[in-house]
XYZ file of N, CA and C in Angstrom:
126
model
N 50.995 -8.350 -8.719
C 50.705 -9.616 -8.115
C 51.157 -10.757 -9.026
N 50.735 -10.751 -10.277
C 51.139 -11.799 -11.211
C 52.649 -11.789 -11.433
N 53.218 -10.588 -11.587
C 54.661 -10.474 -11.802
C 55.433 -11.045 -10.622
N 54.988 -10.731 -9.418
C 55.667 -11.234 -8.224
C 55.620 -12.756 -8.174
N 54.473 -13.325 -8.512
C 54.336 -14.778 -8.535
C 55.304 -15.396 -9.536
N 55.379 -14.831 -10.724
C 56.261 -15.360 -11.758
C 57.733 -15.222 -11.370
N 58.097 -14.125 -10.735
C 59.477 -13.948 -10.273
C 59.844 -15.022 -9.264
N 58.961 -15.261 -8.293
C 59.214 -16.275 -7.273
C 59.263 -17.672 -7.882
N 58.388 -17.937 -8.853
C 58.383 -19.233 -9.522
C 59.701 -19.448 -10.265
N 60.163 -18.426 -10.986
C 61.425 -18.532 -11.720
C 62.595 -18.742 -10.771
N 62.617 -18.024 -9.645
C 63.688 -18.208 -8.665
C 63.680 -19.647 -8.146
N 62.498 -20.180 -7.875
C 62.394 -21.553 -7.384
C 62.915 -22.540 -8.430
N 62.498 -22.375 -9.684
C 62.941 -23.283 -10.744
C 64.455 -23.225 -10.936
N 65.023 -22.039 -10.858
C 66.472 -21.884 -10.998
C 67.178 -22.593 -9.846
N 66.721 -22.366 -8.618
C 67.353 -22.980 -7.439
C 67.215 -24.498 -7.436
N 66.138 -25.016 -8.016
C 65.917 -26.466 -8.025
C 66.718 -27.170 -9.125
N 67.403 -26.406 -9.981
C 68.225 -26.994 -11.030
C 67.469 -27.305 -12.311
N 66.283 -26.794 -12.460
C 65.447 -27.062 -13.633
C 66.114 -26.643 -14.944
N 66.912 -25.607 -14.921
C 67.539 -25.065 -16.136
C 68.977 -25.549 -16.286
N 69.183 -26.850 -16.177
C 70.503 -27.470 -16.376
C 71.591 -26.832 -15.528
N 71.270 -26.498 -14.292
C 72.265 -25.979 -13.370
C 72.572 -24.499 -13.500
N 71.842 -23.774 -14.332
C 72.060 -22.324 -14.433
C 71.783 -21.709 -13.065
N 72.678 -20.877 -12.586
C 72.585 -20.310 -11.239
C 71.725 -19.058 -11.152
N 71.243 -18.560 -12.274
C 70.436 -17.344 -12.248
C 71.301 -16.107 -12.120
N 70.729 -15.048 -11.610
C 71.422 -13.766 -11.454
C 71.896 -13.222 -12.803
N 71.083 -13.428 -13.825
C 71.415 -12.937 -15.155
C 71.109 -11.454 -15.307
N 71.524 -10.910 -16.416
C 71.372 -9.483 -16.669
C 70.171 -9.217 -17.570
N 69.385 -8.219 -17.191
C 68.258 -7.755 -17.996
C 68.259 -6.239 -17.959
N 68.361 -5.634 -19.126
C 68.419 -4.172 -19.251
C 69.498 -3.567 -18.351
N 70.650 -4.217 -18.312
C 71.795 -3.689 -17.587
C 71.824 -3.945 -16.092
N 70.832 -4.633 -15.555
C 70.790 -4.944 -14.127
C 70.717 -6.449 -13.931
N 71.301 -6.936 -12.838
C 71.254 -8.362 -12.518
C 70.051 -8.659 -11.635
N 69.388 -9.782 -11.957
C 68.214 -10.216 -11.199
C 68.337 -11.699 -10.883
N 67.936 -12.126 -9.688
C 68.058 -13.543 -9.319
C 67.123 -14.451 -10.106
N 66.076 -13.905 -10.699
C 65.104 -14.714 -11.430
C 65.348 -14.735 -12.933
N 66.466 -14.171 -13.396
C 66.822 -14.162 -14.822
C 67.979 -15.153 -15.013
N 67.870 -15.985 -16.055
C 68.930 -16.949 -16.328
C 70.231 -16.255 -16.676
N 71.329 -16.815 -16.186
C 72.641 -16.260 -16.512
C 72.987 -16.566 -17.982
N 72.630 -17.767 -18.428
C 72.892 -18.185 -19.809
C 71.545 -18.427 -20.478
N 71.097 -17.508 -21.304
C 69.773 -17.565 -21.895
C 69.564 -18.800 -22.774
N 70.651 -19.439 -23.232
C 70.518 -20.610 -24.090
C 69.843 -21.774 -23.365
N 69.922 -21.774 -22.045
C 69.358 -22.879 -21.272
C 67.884 -22.664 -21.094
């Protein structure tokens, strides 16, 4: 439940441009996820 909430929150923040325009879909443990930043520096 908590994990799902955080995933949805991260997806929303990414889509709203909160992370300097990072589009998300970054890699974590070899898989791409829409709620992971593409460029971790942001």
